[in-house]
XYZ file of C-alpha atoms in Angstrom:
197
model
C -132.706 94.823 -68.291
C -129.759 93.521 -66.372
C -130.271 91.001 -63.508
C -128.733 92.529 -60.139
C -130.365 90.310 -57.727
C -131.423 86.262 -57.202
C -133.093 85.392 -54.543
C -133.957 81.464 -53.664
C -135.508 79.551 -50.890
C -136.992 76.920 -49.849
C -137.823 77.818 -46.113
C -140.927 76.791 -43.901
C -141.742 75.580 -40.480
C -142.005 72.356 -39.546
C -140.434 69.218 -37.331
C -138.343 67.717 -39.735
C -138.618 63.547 -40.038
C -136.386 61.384 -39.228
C -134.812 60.205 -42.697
C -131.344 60.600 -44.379
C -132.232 64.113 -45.780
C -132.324 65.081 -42.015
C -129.049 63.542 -41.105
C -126.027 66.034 -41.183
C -123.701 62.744 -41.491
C -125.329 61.647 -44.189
C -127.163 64.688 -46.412
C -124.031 66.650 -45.087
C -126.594 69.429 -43.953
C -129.597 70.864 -44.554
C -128.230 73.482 -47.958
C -125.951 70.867 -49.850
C -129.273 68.495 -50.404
C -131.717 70.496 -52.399
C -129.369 73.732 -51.450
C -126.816 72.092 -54.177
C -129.694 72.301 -57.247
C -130.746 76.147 -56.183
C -127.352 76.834 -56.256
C -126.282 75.650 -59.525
C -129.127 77.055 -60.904
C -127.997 80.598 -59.687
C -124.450 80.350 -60.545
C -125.185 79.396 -64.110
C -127.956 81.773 -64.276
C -125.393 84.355 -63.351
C -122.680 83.186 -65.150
C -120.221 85.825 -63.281
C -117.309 85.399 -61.005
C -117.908 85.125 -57.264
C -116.311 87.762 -55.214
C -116.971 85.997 -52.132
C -119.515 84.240 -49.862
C -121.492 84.522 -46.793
C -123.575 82.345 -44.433
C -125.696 82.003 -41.495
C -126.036 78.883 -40.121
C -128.586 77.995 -37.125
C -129.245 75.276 -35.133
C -131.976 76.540 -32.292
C -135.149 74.295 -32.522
C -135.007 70.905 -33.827
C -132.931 68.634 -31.980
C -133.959 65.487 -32.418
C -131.945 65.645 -35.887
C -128.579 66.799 -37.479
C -128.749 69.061 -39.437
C -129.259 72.606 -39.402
C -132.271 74.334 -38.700
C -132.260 77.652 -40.353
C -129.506 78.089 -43.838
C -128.702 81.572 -45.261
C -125.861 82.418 -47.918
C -125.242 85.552 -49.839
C -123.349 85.039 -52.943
C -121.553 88.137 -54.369
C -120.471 88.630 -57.404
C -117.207 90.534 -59.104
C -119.721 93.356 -60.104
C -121.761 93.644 -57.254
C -125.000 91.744 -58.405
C -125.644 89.358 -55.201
C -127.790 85.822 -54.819
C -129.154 84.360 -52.000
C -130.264 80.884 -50.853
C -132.390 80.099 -47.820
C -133.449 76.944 -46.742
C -134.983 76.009 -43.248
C -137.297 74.389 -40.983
C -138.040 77.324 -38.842
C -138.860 79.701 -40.638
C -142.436 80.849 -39.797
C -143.028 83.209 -42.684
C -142.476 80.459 -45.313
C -140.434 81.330 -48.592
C -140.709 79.056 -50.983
C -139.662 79.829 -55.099
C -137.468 82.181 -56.155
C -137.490 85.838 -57.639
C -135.083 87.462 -60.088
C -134.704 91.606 -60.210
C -133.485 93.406 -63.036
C -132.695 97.057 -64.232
C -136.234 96.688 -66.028
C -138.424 94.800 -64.004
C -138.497 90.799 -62.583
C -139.691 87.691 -62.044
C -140.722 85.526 -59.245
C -142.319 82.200 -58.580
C -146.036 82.561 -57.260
C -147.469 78.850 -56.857
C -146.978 76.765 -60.321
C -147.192 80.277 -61.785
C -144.363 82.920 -62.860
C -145.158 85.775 -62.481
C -143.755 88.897 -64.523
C -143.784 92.370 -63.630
C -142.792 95.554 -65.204
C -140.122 97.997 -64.053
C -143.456 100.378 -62.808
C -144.349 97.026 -60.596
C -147.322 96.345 -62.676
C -147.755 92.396 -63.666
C -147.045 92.039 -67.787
C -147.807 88.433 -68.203
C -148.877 85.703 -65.671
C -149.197 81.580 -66.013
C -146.478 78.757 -66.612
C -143.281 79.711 -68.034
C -142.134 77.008 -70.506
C -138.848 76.689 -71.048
C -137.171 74.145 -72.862
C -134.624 72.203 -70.639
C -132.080 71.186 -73.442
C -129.415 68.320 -72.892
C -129.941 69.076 -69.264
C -133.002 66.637 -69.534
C -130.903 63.759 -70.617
C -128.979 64.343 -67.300
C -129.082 60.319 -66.154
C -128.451 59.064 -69.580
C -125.318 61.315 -70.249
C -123.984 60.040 -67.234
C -124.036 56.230 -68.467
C -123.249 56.921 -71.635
C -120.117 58.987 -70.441
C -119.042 55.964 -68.223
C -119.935 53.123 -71.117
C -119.226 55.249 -74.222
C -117.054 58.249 -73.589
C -119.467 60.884 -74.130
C -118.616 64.601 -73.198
C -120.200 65.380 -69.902
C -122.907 67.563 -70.060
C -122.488 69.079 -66.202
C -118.634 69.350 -65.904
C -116.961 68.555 -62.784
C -115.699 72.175 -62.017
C -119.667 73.143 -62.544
C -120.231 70.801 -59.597
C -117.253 71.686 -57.494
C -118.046 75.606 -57.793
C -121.635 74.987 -56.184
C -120.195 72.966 -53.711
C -117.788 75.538 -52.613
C -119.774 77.825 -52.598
C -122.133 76.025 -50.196
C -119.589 74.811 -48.137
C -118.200 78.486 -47.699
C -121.674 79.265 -46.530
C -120.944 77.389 -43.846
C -117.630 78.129 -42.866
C -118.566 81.377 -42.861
C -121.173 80.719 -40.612
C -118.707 79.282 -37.986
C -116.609 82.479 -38.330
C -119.343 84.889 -37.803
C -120.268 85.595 -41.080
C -117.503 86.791 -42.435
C -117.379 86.881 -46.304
C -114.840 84.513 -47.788
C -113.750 84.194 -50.772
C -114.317 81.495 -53.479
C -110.755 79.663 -54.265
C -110.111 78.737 -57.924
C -112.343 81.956 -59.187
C -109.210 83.401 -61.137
C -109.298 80.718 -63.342
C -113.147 80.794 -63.679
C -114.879 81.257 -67.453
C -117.953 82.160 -68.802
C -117.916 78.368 -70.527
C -118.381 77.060 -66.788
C -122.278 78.103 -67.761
C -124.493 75.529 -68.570
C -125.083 75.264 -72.384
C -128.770 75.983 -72.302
């Protein structure tokens, strides 16, 4: 069926170390380290124009480091499917995976396992999902060869500024209460912003 709903996270509890990925000045926060690959994932899973973007960010528990504590966003979309990406280290009910809904049933991460389930919520199909990465798996290499040799970029630099902004209007929105904001440069956005796999 048709996808309406994404939801990602990566959110458990636990002290965080003290290493760069727990350094706001460095990492630049808790959502744009592993945040930033979630998020690309979503948007090009998508592949729709963002209406606009909300966040919650929290900083409550661990102070000892930087950054945040507890990361929320809610991505919307131009016709009203939504995402979201959570990521914390205070969250007690851990969330970890991701599920996708759709018109005719979903999918979500259980373990190493994906799960599939039918729009009646019964299970269809259960066990690794193999999907064949494409020139995304030649991610390093088309990055040399684009510096040494001119090749085409696989991951454009508007696919990387998009999840970016989006992230870092997460955050702003955060600071203003969670108001939604929307993402600048959308009304130029394409479907060819996609990935090609």
């Amino acid at each position: 069926g048709q996808v309406y709903r994404i939801d990602a996270s990566s959110a458990g509890y636990g002290r965080p170390g003290t290493w760069w990925r727990s350094s706001k000045e460095i990492s630049g926060g808790m959502m744009y380290d592993w945040g930033a690959h979630y998020m690309d994932w979503t948007l090009n899973f998508m592949n729709k124009r963002v209406e606009s973007v909300t966040g919650d960010f929290q900083k409550r528990r661990w102070h000892h480091v930087t950054n945040e504590d507890y990361t929320y966003a809610l991505v919307r979309f131009e016709d009203g499917t939504t995402a979201t990406l959570e990521q914390g280290t205070m969250a007690a009910v851990a969330r970890q995976g991701w599920r996708i809904l759709g018109t005719d049933g979903g999918m979500e991460r259980d373990g190493n396992d994906v799960v599939l389930h039918r729009y009646d919520g019964q299970r269809m199909n259960t066990g690794r999902l193999s999907i064949d990465p494409g020139p995304g798996n030649n991610f390093y290499s088309n990055i040399g060869n684009h510096l040494m040799m001119g090749e085409e970029l696989i991951v454009k630099p508007q696919q990387a500024r998009r999840a970016i902004g989006v992230i870092y209007l997460a955050e702003q929105s955060a600071q203003k209460g969670g108001k939604p904001l929307p993402l600048p440069g959308e009304d130029q956005w394409t479907p060819d912003y996609a990935m090609p796999w």
